[in-house]
PDB file of C-alpha atoms in Angstrom:
ATOM      1  CA  UNK U  22      -0.097   0.395  -0.037  1.00 54.00           C
ATOM      2  CA  UNK U  23       1.558   2.697  -0.825  1.00 50.00           C
ATOM      3  CA  UNK U  24      -0.220   4.854   2.098  1.00 48.00           C
ATOM      4  CA  UNK U  25       2.424   3.008   3.956  1.00 51.00           C
ATOM      5  CA  UNK U  26       5.237   4.829   3.774  1.00 51.00           C
ATOM      6  CA  UNK U  27       3.348   7.770   4.244  1.00 52.00           C
ATOM      7  CA  UNK U  28       3.778  10.946   7.485  1.00 52.00           C
ATOM      8  CA  UNK U  29       1.422  11.613   9.078  1.00 51.00           C
ATOM      9  CA  UNK U  30      -0.199  15.657   8.891  1.00 48.00           C
ATOM     10  CA  UNK U  31       0.405  16.504  12.824  1.00 49.00           C
ATOM     11  CA  UNK U  32      -2.145  17.606  14.939  1.00 47.00           C
ATOM     12  CA  UNK U  33      -1.870  21.330  15.234  1.00 48.00           C
ATOM     13  CA  UNK U  34      -3.294  22.207  18.108  1.00 50.00           C
ATOM     14  CA  UNK U  35      -6.765  24.916  18.445  1.00 56.00           C
ATOM     15  CA  UNK U  36      -5.839  28.521  18.370  1.00 60.00           C
ATOM     16  CA  UNK U  37      -7.914  28.976  22.315  1.00 66.00           C
ATOM     17  CA  UNK U  38     -11.483  31.910  21.231  1.00 77.00           C
ATOM     18  CA  UNK U  39      -9.071  34.942  24.068  1.00 87.00           C
ATOM     19  CA  UNK U  40      -9.569  38.677  24.702  1.00 93.00           C
ATOM     20  CA  UNK U  41      -6.874  41.705  24.342  1.00 92.00           C
ATOM     21  CA  UNK U  42      -4.890  42.951  26.843  1.00 93.00           C
ATOM     22  CA  UNK U  43      -8.160  46.681  27.135  1.00 95.00           C
ATOM     23  CA  UNK U  44     -10.349  43.572  26.867  1.00 96.00           C
ATOM     24  CA  UNK U  45      -9.199  42.041  29.569  1.00 96.00           C
ATOM     25  CA  UNK U  46      -9.127  45.857  30.748  1.00 96.00           C
ATOM     26  CA  UNK U  47     -12.376  46.467  30.460  1.00 96.00           C
ATOM     27  CA  UNK U  48     -13.916  43.197  31.466  1.00 97.00           C
ATOM     28  CA  UNK U  49     -12.075  43.952  34.903  1.00 96.00           C
ATOM     29  CA  UNK U  50     -13.383  47.348  35.028  1.00 96.00           C
ATOM     30  CA  UNK U  51     -16.621  47.014  34.884  1.00 95.00           C
ATOM     31  CA  UNK U  52     -16.928  43.353  36.331  1.00 95.00           C
ATOM     32  CA  UNK U  53     -15.648  44.713  39.829  1.00 92.00           C
ATOM     33  CA  UNK U  54     -18.533  45.360  41.461  1.00 89.00           C
ATOM     34  CA  UNK U  55     -20.241  42.624  40.139  1.00 93.00           C
ATOM     35  CA  UNK U  56     -21.594  40.098  41.962  1.00 92.00           C
ATOM     36  CA  UNK U  57     -18.137  38.069  41.621  1.00 96.00           C
ATOM     37  CA  UNK U  58     -15.361  39.744  40.370  1.00 96.00           C
ATOM     38  CA  UNK U  59     -13.393  39.478  42.961  1.00 97.00           C
ATOM     39  CA  UNK U  60     -13.449  35.926  42.093  1.00 98.00           C
ATOM     40  CA  UNK U  61     -13.104  36.756  38.232  1.00 98.00           C
ATOM     41  CA  UNK U  62     -10.295  39.171  38.994  1.00 97.00           C
ATOM     42  CA  UNK U  63      -8.870  35.985  40.815  1.00 98.00           C
ATOM     43  CA  UNK U  64      -8.753  33.949  38.003  1.00 97.00           C
ATOM     44  CA  UNK U  65      -6.849  36.440  35.652  1.00 97.00           C
ATOM     45  CA  UNK U  66      -4.404  37.140  38.633  1.00 96.00           C
ATOM     46  CA  UNK U  67      -3.409  33.256  39.250  1.00 96.00           C
ATOM     47  CA  UNK U  68      -4.150  31.283  36.275  1.00 95.00           C
ATOM     48  CA  UNK U  69      -6.553  28.771  38.382  1.00 96.00           C
ATOM     49  CA  UNK U  70      -9.328  26.988  36.358  1.00 95.00           C
ATOM     50  CA  UNK U  71     -13.079  27.016  37.825  1.00 95.00           C
ATOM     51  CA  UNK U  72     -12.717  23.666  39.432  1.00 96.00           C
ATOM     52  CA  UNK U  73      -9.185  24.324  41.577  1.00 96.00           C
ATOM     53  CA  UNK U  74     -11.033  28.298  42.166  1.00 97.00           C
ATOM     54  CA  UNK U  75     -13.857  26.714  43.796  1.00 97.00           C
ATOM     55  CA  UNK U  76     -12.289  24.226  45.585  1.00 97.00           C
ATOM     56  CA  UNK U  77      -9.386  26.316  47.405  1.00 97.00           C
ATOM     57  CA  UNK U  78      -9.523  26.873  50.875  1.00 97.00           C
ATOM     58  CA  UNK U  79      -7.820  29.088  53.534  1.00 97.00           C
ATOM     59  CA  UNK U  80      -5.339  26.190  55.138  1.00 97.00           C
ATOM     60  CA  UNK U  81      -3.319  26.721  51.715  1.00 97.00           C
ATOM     61  CA  UNK U  82      -2.873  30.415  51.043  1.00 98.00           C
ATOM     62  CA  UNK U  83      -0.265  32.320  53.207  1.00 98.00           C
ATOM     63  CA  UNK U  84      -0.631  35.580  52.569  1.00 97.00           C
ATOM     64  CA  UNK U  85       2.728  36.336  54.740  1.00 97.00           C
ATOM     65  CA  UNK U  86       4.891  35.101  51.749  1.00 97.00           C
ATOM     66  CA  UNK U  87       1.961  35.229  48.995  1.00 97.00           C
ATOM     67  CA  UNK U  88       1.956  32.049  47.808  1.00 97.00           C
ATOM     68  CA  UNK U  89      -0.825  28.921  47.464  1.00 97.00           C
ATOM     69  CA  UNK U  90      -1.255  25.550  46.895  1.00 97.00           C
ATOM     70  CA  UNK U  91      -3.339  24.220  44.035  1.00 96.00           C
ATOM     71  CA  UNK U  92      -3.659  21.254  46.168  1.00 95.00           C
ATOM     72  CA  UNK U  93      -8.311  20.819  45.784  1.00 95.00           C
ATOM     73  CA  UNK U  94     -11.118  20.707  43.649  1.00 96.00           C
ATOM     74  CA  UNK U  95     -14.784  21.834  43.673  1.00 95.00           C
ATOM     75  CA  UNK U  96     -16.418  20.585  41.018  1.00 93.00           C
ATOM     76  CA  UNK U  97     -20.625  20.098  40.090  1.00 88.00           C
ATOM     77  CA  UNK U  98     -20.989  16.771  38.819  1.00 88.00           C
ATOM     78  CA  UNK U  99     -24.384  15.530  37.209  1.00 85.00           C
ATOM     79  CA  UNK U 100     -26.407  13.897  39.931  1.00 84.00           C
ATOM     80  CA  UNK U 101     -23.861  13.435  42.538  1.00 84.00           C
ATOM     81  CA  UNK U 102     -23.882  17.130  42.923  1.00 86.00           C
ATOM     82  CA  UNK U 103     -20.766  19.041  44.446  1.00 91.00           C
ATOM     83  CA  UNK U 104     -17.787  17.136  44.153  1.00 93.00           C
ATOM     84  CA  UNK U 105     -14.580  17.060  46.146  1.00 93.00           C
ATOM     85  CA  UNK U 106     -10.999  15.851  44.274  1.00 93.00           C
ATOM     86  CA  UNK U 107      -7.991  16.616  43.656  1.00 92.00           C
ATOM     87  CA  UNK U 108      -5.840  18.348  39.938  1.00 90.00           C
ATOM     88  CA  UNK U 109      -5.806  16.585  37.513  1.00 80.00           C
ATOM     89  CA  UNK U 110      -2.182  16.271  36.780  1.00 85.00           C
ATOM     90  CA  UNK U 111       0.878  16.168  38.764  1.00 86.00           C
ATOM     91  CA  UNK U 112       1.924  19.123  37.617  1.00 87.00           C
ATOM     92  CA  UNK U 113      -1.978  20.789  38.162  1.00 90.00           C
ATOM     93  CA  UNK U 114      -0.456  20.409  41.988  1.00 93.00           C
ATOM     94  CA  UNK U 115       1.307  23.343  42.329  1.00 94.00           C
ATOM     95  CA  UNK U 116       2.692  26.570  44.563  1.00 95.00           C
ATOM     96  CA  UNK U 117       1.487  29.536  42.956  1.00 94.00           C
ATOM     97  CA  UNK U 118       3.360  33.439  43.881  1.00 94.00           C
ATOM     98  CA  UNK U 119       0.711  35.887  44.614  1.00 96.00           C
ATOM     99  CA  UNK U 120       1.461  39.603  43.609  1.00 95.00           C
ATOM    100  CA  UNK U 121       0.375  42.272  45.655  1.00 96.00           C
ATOM    101  CA  UNK U 122      -2.550  43.134  45.054  1.00 97.00           C
ATOM    102  CA  UNK U 123      -3.438  39.655  44.240  1.00 97.00           C
ATOM    103  CA  UNK U 124      -2.655  39.705  48.165  1.00 98.00           C
ATOM    104  CA  UNK U 125      -4.140  42.422  48.912  1.00 98.00           C
ATOM    105  CA  UNK U 126      -7.781  41.263  47.122  1.00 97.00           C
ATOM    106  CA  UNK U 127      -7.691  37.255  49.019  1.00 98.00           C
ATOM    107  CA  UNK U 128      -7.438  39.744  51.724  1.00 97.00           C
ATOM    108  CA  UNK U 129     -10.393  41.718  50.747  1.00 97.00           C
ATOM    109  CA  UNK U 130     -12.378  38.031  50.846  1.00 97.00           C
ATOM    110  CA  UNK U 131     -11.091  37.382  54.236  1.00 97.00           C
ATOM    111  CA  UNK U 132     -12.149  40.546  56.240  1.00 96.00           C
ATOM    112  CA  UNK U 133     -15.747  40.620  54.059  1.00 95.00           C
ATOM    113  CA  UNK U 134     -16.150  36.426  55.213  1.00 96.00           C
ATOM    114  CA  UNK U 135     -15.535  37.739  58.159  1.00 95.00           C
ATOM    115  CA  UNK U 136     -18.768  40.513  59.009  1.00 95.00           C
ATOM    116  CA  UNK U 137     -20.702  37.162  57.320  1.00 95.00           C
ATOM    117  CA  UNK U 138     -19.705  35.079  59.597  1.00 94.00           C
ATOM    118  CA  UNK U 139     -21.523  37.570  62.307  1.00 95.00           C
ATOM    119  CA  UNK U 140     -24.373  38.347  60.445  1.00 94.00           C
ATOM    120  CA  UNK U 141     -25.074  34.492  60.069  1.00 92.00           C
ATOM    121  CA  UNK U 142     -24.918  33.548  63.940  1.00 93.00           C
ATOM    122  CA  UNK U 143     -25.529  29.178  64.039  1.00 93.00           C
ATOM    123  CA  UNK U 144     -26.414  29.692  60.774  1.00 94.00           C
ATOM    124  CA  UNK U 145     -23.129  30.057  58.852  1.00 95.00           C
ATOM    125  CA  UNK U 146     -20.838  26.998  57.277  1.00 94.00           C
ATOM    126  CA  UNK U 147     -17.950  26.524  57.766  1.00 92.00           C
ATOM    127  CA  UNK U 148     -16.483  25.056  55.078  1.00 94.00           C
ATOM    128  CA  UNK U 149     -13.318  26.844  55.336  1.00 95.00           C
ATOM    129  CA  UNK U 150     -13.195  27.975  51.605  1.00 97.00           C
ATOM    130  CA  UNK U 151     -11.946  30.858  50.158  1.00 98.00           C
ATOM    131  CA  UNK U 152     -14.787  32.064  47.631  1.00 97.00           C
ATOM    132  CA  UNK U 153     -18.118  31.273  49.252  1.00 96.00           C
ATOM    133  CA  UNK U 154     -21.946  32.129  49.645  1.00 94.00           C
ATOM    134  CA  UNK U 155     -23.533  34.703  51.929  1.00 92.00           C
ATOM    135  CA  UNK U 156     -23.903  30.822  54.983  1.00 94.00           C
ATOM    136  CA  UNK U 157     -20.250  30.190  53.778  1.00 95.00           C
ATOM    137  CA  UNK U 158     -21.213  27.882  51.858  1.00 95.00           C
ATOM    138  CA  UNK U 159     -18.851  27.338  48.391  1.00 95.00           C
ATOM    139  CA  UNK U 160     -19.606  29.136  45.022  1.00 95.00           C
ATOM    140  CA  UNK U 161     -21.353  27.294  43.115  1.00 94.00           C
ATOM    141  CA  UNK U 162     -18.902  26.521  40.344  1.00 95.00           C
ATOM    142  CA  UNK U 163     -22.030  26.320  37.642  1.00 95.00           C
ATOM    143  CA  UNK U 164     -23.734  30.004  38.862  1.00 95.00           C
ATOM    144  CA  UNK U 165     -20.401  30.789  38.563  1.00 96.00           C
ATOM    145  CA  UNK U 166     -20.721  29.837  34.871  1.00 96.00           C
ATOM    146  CA  UNK U 167     -23.801  31.480  34.097  1.00 96.00           C
ATOM    147  CA  UNK U 168     -23.106  34.868  36.181  1.00 96.00           C
ATOM    148  CA  UNK U 169     -19.856  34.991  33.700  1.00 97.00           C
ATOM    149  CA  UNK U 170     -21.794  34.388  30.764  1.00 96.00           C
ATOM    150  CA  UNK U 171     -24.117  37.261  32.169  1.00 96.00           C
ATOM    151  CA  UNK U 172     -20.973  39.818  32.648  1.00 96.00           C
ATOM    152  CA  UNK U 173     -19.547  39.050  29.095  1.00 96.00           C
ATOM    153  CA  UNK U 174     -23.239  39.776  26.867  1.00 96.00           C
ATOM    154  CA  UNK U 175     -24.644  42.709  29.429  1.00 95.00           C
ATOM    155  CA  UNK U 176     -21.074  44.277  28.418  1.00 95.00           C
ATOM    156  CA  UNK U 177     -21.061  43.643  25.101  1.00 96.00           C
ATOM    157  CA  UNK U 178     -17.879  41.660  24.903  1.00 96.00           C
ATOM    158  CA  UNK U 179     -16.014  39.156  22.807  1.00 95.00           C
ATOM    159  CA  UNK U 180     -18.113  36.415  23.323  1.00 94.00           C
ATOM    160  CA  UNK U 181     -15.678  34.118  26.062  1.00 94.00           C
ATOM    161  CA  UNK U 182     -16.263  31.264  28.493  1.00 94.00           C
ATOM    162  CA  UNK U 183     -14.759  31.348  32.178  1.00 95.00           C
ATOM    163  CA  UNK U 184     -11.751  29.266  31.120  1.00 93.00           C
ATOM    164  CA  UNK U 185     -11.332  31.898  29.127  1.00 94.00           C
ATOM    165  CA  UNK U 186      -9.988  34.451  31.916  1.00 96.00           C
ATOM    166  CA  UNK U 187      -6.645  31.443  32.471  1.00 93.00           C
ATOM    167  CA  UNK U 188      -5.868  32.114  28.851  1.00 93.00           C
ATOM    168  CA  UNK U 189      -6.160  36.179  30.165  1.00 94.00           C
ATOM    169  CA  UNK U 190      -4.240  35.778  32.942  1.00 95.00           C
ATOM    170  CA  UNK U 191      -1.600  34.043  30.223  1.00 92.00           C
ATOM    171  CA  UNK U 192      -1.720  36.782  28.164  1.00 93.00           C
ATOM    172  CA  UNK U 193      -0.930  39.509  30.045  1.00 93.00           C
ATOM    173  CA  UNK U 194       2.130  37.332  31.816  1.00 92.00           C
ATOM    174  CA  UNK U 195       3.467  37.357  28.319  1.00 91.00           C
ATOM    175  CA  UNK U 196       2.897  40.909  27.901  1.00 91.00           C
ATOM    176  CA  UNK U 197       4.155  41.737  30.469  1.00 91.00           C
ATOM    177  CA  UNK U 198       7.377  39.517  30.380  1.00 90.00           C
ATOM    178  CA  UNK U 199       7.198  36.772  31.609  1.00 91.00           C
ATOM    179  CA  UNK U 200       9.569  33.420  30.657  1.00 91.00           C
ATOM    180  CA  UNK U 201       6.350  31.031  28.772  1.00 90.00           C
ATOM    181  CA  UNK U 202       8.536  28.891  31.557  1.00 91.00           C
ATOM    182  CA  UNK U 203       7.737  30.733  34.796  1.00 91.00           C
ATOM    183  CA  UNK U 204       4.175  30.569  32.591  1.00 92.00           C
ATOM    184  CA  UNK U 205       3.587  27.747  32.060  1.00 92.00           C
ATOM    185  CA  UNK U 206       4.377  26.135  35.395  1.00 90.00           C
ATOM    186  CA  UNK U 207       2.198  28.763  36.516  1.00 90.00           C
ATOM    187  CA  UNK U 208      -0.644  27.354  34.681  1.00 92.00           C
ATOM    188  CA  UNK U 209       0.596  23.816  34.951  1.00 91.00           C
ATOM    189  CA  UNK U 210       1.159  22.914  31.549  1.00 90.00           C
ATOM    190  CA  UNK U 211       2.898  19.806  31.247  1.00 87.00           C
ATOM    191  CA  UNK U 212       5.403  21.678  28.956  1.00 88.00           C
ATOM    192  CA  UNK U 213       6.179  24.932  28.491  1.00 90.00           C
ATOM    193  CA  UNK U 214       5.906  23.650  24.549  1.00 91.00           C
ATOM    194  CA  UNK U 215       2.001  23.281  25.155  1.00 89.00           C
ATOM    195  CA  UNK U 216       1.953  27.413  26.824  1.00 89.00           C
ATOM    196  CA  UNK U 217       4.287  28.459  23.505  1.00 87.00           C
ATOM    197  CA  UNK U 218       1.851  26.575  21.002  1.00 88.00           C
ATOM    198  CA  UNK U 219      -1.114  28.594  22.481  1.00 87.00           C
ATOM    199  CA  UNK U 220       0.058  31.745  23.077  1.00 86.00           C
ATOM    200  CA  UNK U 221       3.016  31.721  20.637  1.00 82.00           C
ATOM    201  CA  UNK U 222       0.833  34.454  18.209  1.00 78.00           C
ATOM    202  CA  UNK U 223       0.692  37.551  22.378  1.00 76.00           C
ATOM    203  CA  UNK U 224       4.859  36.595  22.596  1.00 72.00           C
ATOM    204  CA  UNK U 225       6.280  39.975  22.174  1.00 65.00           C
TER     205      UNK U 225
END
């Protein structure tokens, strides 16, 4: 068979929908007063996945040294409700350095949570999650996605799903001069090659 000696074409990396830098900044500015604006800001600041953000607990956060450990996830699975787990790969287990602005954001979240706990009294659910609802229960991943979708439409921004905020982090980091290897480690990619394939078009 003549085709036996042919070299099959390499499968290309699918170009992911991404916002440019001005659009990212516009979204961050106009969403900050929304219900989950602080979470969207955190997503862009860290590049963490939705399940990792929802599963983040205070015992994995070090505000003094400005770091956090990505060690847990929280997902909504049909028929099972909320399911806790661990990051999907060994590289996904990672330690992330936080920018001073992100540390301040988390301190604000912590203060708001203390006030909410006092107001809730005995109804407070001490789950230990960083991002919670008014009673201390974790933020629902699907609700976060729905709120993001609503905001994008309301602000008349280019279509993007919540996972796109992970790409927004990479875009800002690379444009800002962060080395591709550092961005790759921050995102938990298995290889820097994946990072370069996805974001080569935004590299300076």
